[in-house]
Tab-separated table of C-alpha atoms in Angstrom:
chain	number	residue	atom	x	y	z
A	23	MET	CA	-2.625	-11.094	0.609
A	24	SER	CA	1.134	-11.636	0.918
A	25	GLU	CA	0.558	-15.225	2.034
A	26	LEU	CA	-1.664	-15.824	-0.983
A	27	LEU	CA	0.971	-14.377	-3.303
A	28	LEU	CA	3.601	-16.600	-1.684
A	29	TRP	CA	1.529	-19.669	-2.481
A	30	VAL	CA	1.092	-18.394	-6.037
A	31	GLY	CA	4.866	-17.940	-6.271
A	32	LEU	CA	5.488	-21.450	-4.998
A	33	ALA	CA	2.986	-22.817	-7.525
A	34	VAL	CA	4.655	-20.981	-10.406
A	35	ALA	CA	8.093	-22.168	-9.229
A	36	CYS	CA	6.802	-25.744	-9.268
A	37	PHE	CA	5.386	-25.165	-12.746
A	38	VAL	CA	8.811	-24.043	-13.965
A	39	GLY	CA	10.375	-27.145	-12.375
A	40	TYR	CA	7.682	-29.340	-13.910
A	41	ASN	CA	8.563	-28.066	-17.386
A	42	ILE	CA	12.282	-28.505	-16.736
A	43	GLY	CA	11.678	-32.166	-15.913
A	44	GLY	CA	9.554	-32.658	-18.992
A	45	SER	CA	11.951	-30.999	-21.421
A	46	THR	CA	15.268	-32.396	-20.164
A	47	THR	CA	14.383	-36.052	-19.574
A	48	GLY	CA	14.206	-36.792	-23.310
A	49	PRO	CA	17.642	-35.416	-24.221
A	50	ALA	CA	19.214	-37.073	-21.169
A	51	PHE	CA	17.810	-40.586	-21.521
A	52	GLY	CA	16.381	-40.681	-25.048
A	53	PRO	CA	19.314	-42.713	-26.432
A	54	ALA	CA	19.097	-45.232	-23.586
A	55	VAL	CA	15.334	-45.683	-24.014
A	56	GLY	CA	15.663	-45.817	-27.811
A	57	ALA	CA	18.291	-48.535	-27.532
A	58	GLY	CA	15.990	-50.577	-25.293
A	59	ALA	CA	18.437	-50.342	-22.406
A	60	ILE	CA	15.950	-48.931	-19.893
A	61	SER	CA	12.227	-48.263	-19.740
A	62	LYS	CA	10.615	-44.821	-19.624
A	63	ALA	CA	9.806	-45.279	-15.952
A	64	VAL	CA	13.414	-46.134	-15.115
A	65	ALA	CA	14.583	-43.119	-17.156
A	66	ALA	CA	12.251	-40.832	-15.194
A	67	GLY	CA	13.459	-42.345	-11.920
A	68	LEU	CA	17.125	-41.840	-12.812
A	69	MET	CA	16.357	-38.297	-13.947
A	70	SER	CA	14.727	-37.546	-10.606
A	71	ILE	CA	17.601	-38.982	-8.553
A	72	PHE	CA	20.527	-37.430	-10.407
A	73	PHE	CA	18.817	-34.064	-10.884
A	74	PHE	CA	18.350	-33.874	-7.118
A	75	VAL	CA	21.984	-34.863	-6.476
A	76	GLY	CA	23.190	-32.143	-8.845
A	77	ALA	CA	20.859	-29.562	-7.334
A	78	TRP	CA	21.749	-30.441	-3.729
A	79	THR	CA	25.501	-30.252	-4.348
A	80	ILE	CA	26.734	-27.887	-7.069
A	81	GLY	CA	23.320	-26.337	-7.750
A	82	ARG	CA	23.493	-24.305	-4.546
A	83	ARG	CA	26.233	-22.154	-6.055
A	84	VAL	CA	24.038	-21.145	-8.990
A	85	VAL	CA	21.113	-20.408	-6.642
A	86	ASP	CA	23.391	-18.031	-4.726
A	87	THR	CA	24.424	-16.295	-7.958
A	88	LEU	CA	20.875	-15.670	-9.164
A	89	GLY	CA	19.302	-15.136	-5.754
A	90	THR	CA	21.867	-12.934	-4.024
A	91	GLU	CA	24.790	-11.942	-6.271
A	92	LEU	CA	23.100	-10.852	-9.500
A	93	VAL	CA	21.442	-7.935	-7.696
A	94	THR	CA	23.104	-5.589	-5.223
A	95	ASP	CA	20.104	-5.454	-2.882
A	96	THR	CA	17.935	-8.540	-2.384
A	97	ALA	CA	15.200	-6.345	-0.903
A	98	ILE	CA	13.918	-5.848	-4.454
A	99	PHE	CA	12.800	-9.495	-4.360
A	100	SER	CA	9.413	-8.675	-2.892
A	101	ILE	CA	6.801	-11.377	-3.116
A	102	GLU	CA	5.036	-9.414	-5.877
A	103	ALA	CA	8.290	-9.080	-7.817
A	104	ASN	CA	9.084	-12.766	-7.364
A	105	VAL	CA	5.722	-13.869	-8.729
A	106	THR	CA	6.135	-11.528	-11.704
A	107	VAL	CA	9.659	-12.762	-12.456
A	108	LEU	CA	8.568	-16.396	-12.306
A	109	PHE	CA	5.605	-15.661	-14.576
A	110	PHE	CA	7.934	-14.077	-17.128
A	111	ILE	CA	10.207	-17.114	-16.973
A	112	GLY	CA	7.300	-19.518	-17.473
A	113	GLY	CA	5.642	-17.359	-20.135
A	114	ALA	CA	8.777	-16.901	-22.209
A	115	LEU	CA	9.530	-20.623	-22.061
A	116	PHE	CA	5.967	-21.301	-23.195
A	117	ILE	CA	6.565	-19.090	-26.255
A	118	GLY	CA	9.689	-21.073	-27.085
A	119	ASN	CA	7.869	-24.392	-26.702
A	120	THR	CA	5.021	-23.154	-28.894
A	121	ALA	CA	7.542	-22.241	-31.597
A	122	GLY	CA	8.979	-25.742	-31.367
A	123	VAL	CA	12.370	-24.508	-30.168
A	124	PRO	CA	13.797	-25.631	-26.807
A	125	ALA	CA	14.536	-22.278	-25.172
A	126	SER	CA	17.266	-21.705	-22.627
A	127	THR	CA	15.781	-21.827	-19.137
A	128	SER	CA	18.921	-20.342	-17.582
A	129	MET	CA	19.134	-17.411	-19.989
A	130	THR	CA	15.431	-16.715	-19.582
A	131	ALA	CA	15.671	-16.740	-15.781
A	132	VAL	CA	18.739	-14.488	-15.745
A	133	GLY	CA	17.041	-12.142	-18.221
A	134	ALA	CA	13.899	-11.782	-16.097
A	135	ILE	CA	15.913	-11.126	-12.922
A	136	ALA	CA	18.167	-8.702	-14.813
A	137	GLY	CA	15.097	-6.810	-16.026
A	138	LEU	CA	14.022	-6.422	-12.410
A	139	GLY	CA	17.525	-5.357	-11.372
A	140	VAL	CA	17.817	-2.692	-14.092
A	141	ALA	CA	14.369	-1.289	-13.339
A	142	ALA	CA	15.239	-1.051	-9.644
A	143	GLY	CA	18.768	0.227	-10.302
A	144	GLU	CA	20.190	-2.726	-8.364
A	145	LEU	CA	21.682	-4.953	-11.072
A	146	ASN	CA	25.233	-6.120	-10.324
A	147	TRP	CA	26.814	-5.349	-13.698
A	148	ILE	CA	30.076	-7.114	-12.839
A	149	VAL	CA	28.331	-10.428	-12.149
A	150	MET	CA	26.090	-9.918	-15.184
A	151	GLY	CA	29.161	-9.302	-17.327
A	152	GLN	CA	30.797	-12.496	-16.098
A	153	ILE	CA	27.676	-14.511	-16.868
A	154	VAL	CA	27.290	-13.047	-20.378
A	155	THR	CA	30.988	-13.593	-21.093
A	156	TRP	CA	30.687	-17.289	-20.280
A	157	TRP	CA	27.485	-17.489	-22.328
A	158	ILE	CA	29.581	-16.428	-25.318
A	159	VAL	CA	32.709	-18.444	-24.537
A	160	ALA	CA	31.092	-21.760	-23.505
A	161	PRO	CA	29.283	-22.449	-26.831
A	162	ILE	CA	32.482	-21.585	-28.709
A	163	ILE	CA	34.391	-24.097	-26.596
A	164	ALA	CA	31.683	-26.709	-27.236
A	165	PHE	CA	31.828	-26.019	-30.975
A	166	TRP	CA	35.589	-26.399	-31.269
A	167	VAL	CA	35.921	-29.399	-28.959
A	168	SER	CA	33.167	-31.216	-30.864
A	169	GLY	CA	34.616	-30.032	-34.171
A	170	VAL	CA	38.014	-31.516	-33.353
A	171	ILE	CA	36.366	-34.788	-32.286
A	172	GLY	CA	34.265	-34.892	-35.453
A	173	ARG	CA	37.207	-34.113	-37.710
A	174	TYR	CA	39.861	-36.384	-36.248
A	175	PHE	CA	38.321	-38.969	-33.904
A	176	TYR	CA	34.665	-39.625	-34.829
A	177	ALA	CA	35.256	-42.520	-37.224
A	178	ARG	CA	37.486	-44.312	-34.716
A	179	LEU	CA	35.036	-43.724	-31.859
A	180	ASN	CA	32.112	-44.921	-33.942
A	181	ARG	CA	33.888	-48.199	-34.665
A	182	ARG	CA	34.516	-48.718	-30.962
A	183	ILE	CA	31.226	-47.674	-29.360
A	184	ALA	CA	28.578	-48.054	-32.059
A	185	LEU	CA	25.853	-50.256	-30.607
A	186	VAL	CA	24.297	-53.083	-32.600
A	187	GLN	CA	21.265	-54.310	-30.720
A	188	SER	CA	20.718	-58.063	-30.671
A	189	GLU	CA	17.360	-59.740	-31.059
A	190	GLY	CA	15.254	-60.273	-27.979
A	191	LYS	CA	15.373	-58.572	-24.616
A	192	LEU	CA	18.548	-56.891	-23.529
A	193	ILE	CA	18.056	-57.867	-19.866
A	194	GLU	CA	15.744	-60.488	-18.403
A	195	PHE	CA	14.758	-61.135	-14.791
A	196	ASP	CA	15.026	-64.516	-13.138
A	197	ARG	CA	11.913	-64.708	-10.970
A	198	SER	CA	12.451	-68.216	-9.647
A	199	GLY	CA	13.649	-66.892	-6.288
A	200	VAL	CA	12.090	-64.560	-3.756
A	201	VAL	CA	13.913	-61.558	-5.228
A	202	PRO	CA	14.018	-61.216	-9.042
A	203	ARG	CA	17.580	-61.244	-10.339
A	204	PRO	CA	18.621	-59.412	-13.528
A	205	ALA	CA	20.437	-61.408	-16.203
A	206	SER	CA	21.517	-60.673	-19.756
A	207	GLY	CA	19.181	-61.717	-22.561
A	208	PRO	CA	19.777	-64.872	-24.596
A	209	ASN	CA	21.483	-62.969	-27.448
A	210	THR	CA	23.009	-60.111	-25.483
A	211	THR	CA	26.750	-59.658	-26.031
A	212	ARG	CA	29.334	-58.178	-23.690
A	213	ARG	CA	29.887	-55.284	-26.069
A	214	GLU	CA	26.178	-54.570	-26.044
A	215	LEU	CA	26.095	-54.513	-22.256
A	216	ALA	CA	29.128	-52.238	-22.188
A	217	GLY	CA	27.534	-49.904	-24.718
A	218	VAL	CA	24.325	-49.751	-22.737
A	219	ALA	CA	26.299	-48.984	-19.579
A	220	VAL	CA	27.982	-46.073	-21.371
A	221	ILE	CA	24.647	-44.746	-22.628
A	222	GLY	CA	23.070	-44.964	-19.175
A	223	THR	CA	26.058	-43.297	-17.528
A	224	ILE	CA	25.949	-40.401	-19.992
A	225	GLY	CA	22.218	-39.970	-19.289
A	226	CYS	CA	22.881	-39.782	-15.553
A	227	LEU	CA	25.654	-37.245	-16.186
A	228	MET	CA	23.247	-35.076	-18.182
A	229	ALA	CA	20.604	-35.320	-15.465
A	230	PHE	CA	23.201	-34.313	-12.872
A	231	SER	CA	24.314	-31.340	-14.972
A	232	SER	CA	20.694	-30.257	-15.380
A	233	GLY	CA	20.292	-30.252	-11.608
A	234	THR	CA	23.420	-28.174	-11.081
A	235	SER	CA	22.238	-25.432	-13.438
A	236	ASN	CA	18.446	-25.526	-13.653
A	237	ILE	CA	17.327	-25.727	-10.028
A	238	ALA	CA	18.171	-22.033	-9.607
A	239	ASN	CA	15.826	-21.071	-12.431
A	240	ALA	CA	12.828	-22.241	-10.425
A	241	ILE	CA	13.670	-21.150	-6.879
A	242	ALA	CA	16.359	-18.419	-6.918
A	243	PRO	CA	14.036	-15.385	-6.562
A	244	LEU	CA	12.140	-16.939	-3.643
A	245	VAL	CA	15.378	-17.997	-1.946
A	246	GLY	CA	16.936	-14.578	-2.504
A	247	SER	CA	13.996	-12.819	-0.860
A	248	GLY	CA	14.141	-15.109	2.167
A	249	ASP	CA	10.636	-16.429	1.531
A	250	LEU	CA	11.962	-19.927	0.873
A	251	ASP	CA	14.758	-21.825	2.590
A	252	ILE	CA	17.273	-23.107	0.041
A	253	ASN	CA	17.077	-26.717	1.266
A	254	VAL	CA	13.289	-26.702	1.127
A	255	GLY	CA	13.451	-25.033	-2.278
A	256	ILE	CA	15.810	-27.648	-3.697
A	257	ILE	CA	13.581	-30.454	-2.467
A	258	MET	CA	10.425	-28.747	-3.757
A	259	GLY	CA	11.973	-27.980	-7.143
A	260	SER	CA	13.382	-31.489	-7.506
A	261	VAL	CA	9.989	-33.015	-6.740
A	262	ALA	CA	8.406	-30.806	-9.409
A	263	VAL	CA	11.086	-31.901	-11.892
A	264	SER	CA	10.392	-35.527	-10.981
A	265	VAL	CA	6.663	-35.073	-11.644
A	266	GLY	CA	7.492	-33.559	-15.025
A	267	ALA	CA	9.851	-36.423	-15.831
A	268	PHE	CA	7.209	-39.068	-15.056
A	269	THR	CA	4.437	-37.275	-16.969
A	270	ILE	CA	5.234	-35.000	-19.907
A	271	GLY	CA	8.783	-36.358	-19.945
A	272	ARG	CA	7.398	-39.632	-21.289
A	273	ARG	CA	6.333	-37.819	-24.449
A	274	THR	CA	9.773	-36.343	-25.000
A	275	LEU	CA	11.215	-39.808	-24.504
A	276	GLU	CA	8.753	-41.132	-27.066
A	277	THR	CA	10.179	-38.851	-29.738
A	278	LEU	CA	13.655	-38.765	-28.152
A	279	GLY	CA	13.139	-35.157	-27.123
A	280	ASN	CA	14.934	-32.978	-29.661
A	281	ASP	CA	17.715	-32.823	-32.263
A	282	LEU	CA	20.265	-34.027	-29.733
A	283	THR	CA	18.757	-37.478	-29.388
A	284	SER	CA	17.815	-37.796	-33.065
A	285	LEU	CA	21.531	-37.933	-33.836
A	286	PRO	CA	23.319	-41.207	-34.470
A	287	LEU	CA	23.998	-42.865	-31.144
A	288	THR	CA	27.747	-42.205	-31.246
A	289	ALA	CA	27.177	-38.525	-32.025
A	290	ALA	CA	24.570	-38.230	-29.261
A	291	ILE	CA	27.040	-39.635	-26.725
A	292	ILE	CA	29.747	-37.184	-27.822
A	293	VAL	CA	27.438	-34.166	-27.724
A	294	ALA	CA	25.998	-35.147	-24.341
A	295	THR	CA	29.424	-35.706	-22.800
A	296	VAL	CA	30.884	-32.430	-24.062
A	297	SER	CA	27.819	-30.371	-23.146
A	298	ALA	CA	27.220	-31.875	-19.715
A	299	THR	CA	30.881	-31.508	-18.751
A	300	ILE	CA	30.926	-27.815	-19.686
A	301	VAL	CA	27.653	-27.151	-17.814
A	302	ILE	CA	28.919	-28.860	-14.654
A	303	ILE	CA	32.179	-26.880	-14.721
A	304	LEU	CA	30.311	-23.581	-15.166
A	305	SER	CA	27.827	-24.464	-12.422
A	306	ALA	CA	30.727	-25.192	-10.068
A	307	ILE	CA	31.903	-21.581	-10.467
A	308	GLY	CA	28.367	-20.235	-10.102
A	309	ILE	CA	27.555	-19.517	-13.745
A	310	PRO	CA	23.992	-20.415	-14.840
A	311	ALA	CA	24.711	-22.174	-18.127
A	312	SER	CA	22.426	-22.971	-21.040
A	313	PHE	CA	22.655	-26.681	-21.814
A	314	VAL	CA	20.414	-26.212	-24.864
A	315	ILE	CA	22.653	-23.645	-26.556
A	316	ILE	CA	25.874	-25.440	-25.605
A	317	ALA	CA	24.475	-28.710	-26.958
A	318	THR	CA	23.267	-27.002	-30.135
A	319	MET	CA	26.733	-25.577	-30.814
A	320	SER	CA	28.237	-28.964	-30.010
A	321	ILE	CA	25.985	-30.558	-32.633
A	322	ILE	CA	26.964	-27.909	-35.184
A	323	GLY	CA	30.644	-28.314	-34.332
A	324	LEU	CA	30.473	-32.091	-34.643
A	325	GLY	CA	28.734	-31.811	-38.013
A	326	TRP	CA	31.185	-29.183	-39.206
A	327	GLY	CA	34.146	-31.296	-38.129
A	328	ARG	CA	32.848	-34.323	-39.977
A	329	ALA	CA	31.945	-32.273	-43.061
A	330	THR	CA	35.319	-30.558	-43.353
A	331	ARG	CA	37.543	-33.571	-42.793
A	332	THR	CA	39.856	-33.560	-45.784
A	333	THR	CA	41.961	-36.167	-47.463
A	334	THR	CA	43.468	-36.690	-50.906
A	335	VAL	CA	41.719	-39.140	-53.212
A	336	ALA	CA	42.359	-40.045	-56.832
A	337	ASP	CA	39.551	-39.039	-59.122
A	338	ARG	CA	39.516	-42.282	-61.081
A	339	VAL	CA	36.395	-41.281	-62.974
A	340	ARG	CA	37.967	-38.285	-64.750
A	341	GLY	CA	41.525	-39.574	-64.618
A	342	GLU	CA	42.726	-36.397	-62.982
A	343	LYS	CA	45.485	-36.155	-60.427
A	344	SER	CA	44.741	-36.301	-56.727
A	345	VAL	CA	42.807	-33.352	-55.299
A	346	PRO	CA	41.737	-32.458	-51.745
A	347	VAL	CA	38.036	-33.067	-51.103
A	348	SER	CA	35.695	-32.642	-48.167
A	349	VAL	CA	34.870	-35.902	-46.477
A	350	GLY	CA	31.842	-35.909	-44.235
A	351	SER	CA	30.971	-38.741	-41.962
A	352	LEU	CA	33.155	-41.240	-43.913
A	353	ALA	CA	30.426	-43.750	-43.211
A	354	SER	CA	26.735	-44.307	-42.942
A	355	ASP	CA	25.149	-43.183	-39.688
A	356	GLU	CA	23.711	-46.621	-39.191
A	357	GLU	CA	25.132	-47.957	-35.972
A	358	GLY	CA	27.600	-50.770	-36.310
A	359	GLU	CA	28.337	-50.337	-40.024
A	360	GLU	CA	31.969	-50.810	-40.939
A	361	LEU	CA	33.611	-47.502	-41.784
A	362	PRO	CA	35.773	-47.202	-44.919
A	363	ALA	CA	39.384	-46.199	-44.461
A	364	ILE	CA	40.431	-42.672	-45.314
A	365	GLY	CA	40.759	-42.318	-49.069
A	366	GLU	CA	38.542	-45.287	-49.918
A	367	GLU	CA	35.315	-43.290	-50.253
A	368	GLU	CA	33.850	-42.787	-53.682
A	369	PRO	CA	33.783	-39.052	-54.532
A	370	GLU	CA	30.112	-39.126	-55.498
A	371	GLU	CA	29.226	-40.589	-52.089
A	372	ILE	CA	30.899	-37.853	-50.069
A	373	PRO	CA	28.196	-35.770	-48.316
A	374	ALA	CA	28.259	-32.010	-48.357
A	375	ALA	CA	28.336	-30.026	-45.145
A	376	ASN	CA	24.676	-29.039	-45.408
A	377	GLU	CA	23.718	-32.711	-45.396
A	378	LEU	CA	25.077	-33.122	-41.867
A	379	PHE	CA	23.140	-30.252	-40.321
A	380	ASN	CA	20.447	-27.953	-41.744
A	381	PRO	CA	21.674	-24.333	-41.814
A	382	SER	CA	18.158	-22.831	-41.945
A	383	THR	CA	16.966	-24.921	-38.996
A	384	THR	CA	20.144	-24.081	-37.108
A	385	ALA	CA	19.587	-20.359	-37.709
A	386	ARG	CA	15.979	-20.576	-36.489
A	387	VAL	CA	17.031	-22.388	-33.326
A	388	VAL	CA	19.852	-19.956	-32.531
A	389	VAL	CA	17.631	-16.918	-33.162
A	390	MET	CA	14.766	-18.202	-31.012
A	391	GLN	CA	17.108	-19.215	-28.200
A	392	ASN	CA	18.186	-15.576	-27.987
A	393	VAL	CA	14.784	-14.007	-28.659
A	394	VAL	CA	13.000	-15.876	-25.842
A	395	PRO	CA	15.350	-14.619	-23.082
A	396	LEU	CA	15.175	-11.136	-24.642
A	397	ILE	CA	11.383	-11.223	-24.343
A	398	ALA	CA	11.686	-12.087	-20.657
A	399	THR	CA	14.295	-9.369	-20.057
A	400	VAL	CA	12.490	-6.541	-21.855
A	401	GLY	CA	9.086	-7.598	-20.566
A	402	ALA	CA	10.292	-7.693	-16.971
A	403	TYR	CA	12.053	-4.339	-17.291
A	404	LEU	CA	9.004	-2.580	-18.768
A	405	THR	CA	6.693	-4.102	-16.189
A	406	PHE	CA	8.819	-3.185	-13.195
A	407	THR	CA	9.470	0.300	-14.615
A	408	PHE	CA	5.958	1.394	-15.546
A	409	VAL	CA	3.613	-0.575	-13.268
A	410	PRO	CA	3.122	1.635	-10.177
A	411	ILE	CA	2.566	-1.247	-7.751
A	412	PHE	CA	6.296	-2.050	-7.725
A	413	GLY	CA	7.420	1.500	-6.984
A	414	PHE	CA	10.764	1.350	-8.795
């Protein structure tokens, strides 16, 4: 019976990894695929490689946190408890996906394990407090860093890195020899190649950051109980992520995944860079971070920064003296359009803050991203407390 449950646990862990691959490939490589820089297959391949690198290196620290440090006695990770925890993780994430909101895998996993720890009286409250503290601080940091960029540097960055795609293929292959050789397309410019290189690099960085934080969500309980060697678990989880990237990940790439990749290309690069950097830093100190929430707050911060940029313009229409006004993006979001200098915008063309991000949608996303982990936490606690089979 225990062997059967172990196989069930491994299957559920792979299912969690499969969904991680499907949900994170779009945000990581959506801009690159949308710009025609790489194909969906190449995006899935890069996702698989860099996720594994992140998991094999920094990801081990997060596995240790969830598998051994979050609870004071790893004996509570029985095979029955592990299967239950993984089912709560998968079930709660399914609820979030059904609601159309990308839930936090890390918060859901920590919540399910914490529910087990509280029910068994073995939760390490110090470690839990550190994790929750960083969950609060990290999105605030993302908001303010992105807000400063949006307020003071976005227009300049957009002029420098906005990508205008030329006609025809970006890269062609010379097949005259034995080995096909890549070459730039007939109309491809150096700036376009440089922009594509930046986009691809940011995608790889996001895939790496996903590996550092998310591998623990699939394998930590099984590793903590000793039922699964950490090296085998990382390989197994990374393979499951790769399968998800090559299958359901293609659909997220088709629609560019979520709000992150529906942003203007410059904004997407900024949000991805800020979010991935914060996640990697937190993973390095063993904190399971939520890329989704950090990225969401980065998007809000960037929009807020652009919406609250102020300057003094003469109201030539009414003939009044100069007054401070809120200047949003200072330009169209179309990539490559020339941005007007500060003060040259027409007052009637200045967007309001709610035109840069939707407050009601933002509220729904933030609420659901907290409700889904809460469901996993409360559900796990009630199950482990009142179901006699666990004996807590």
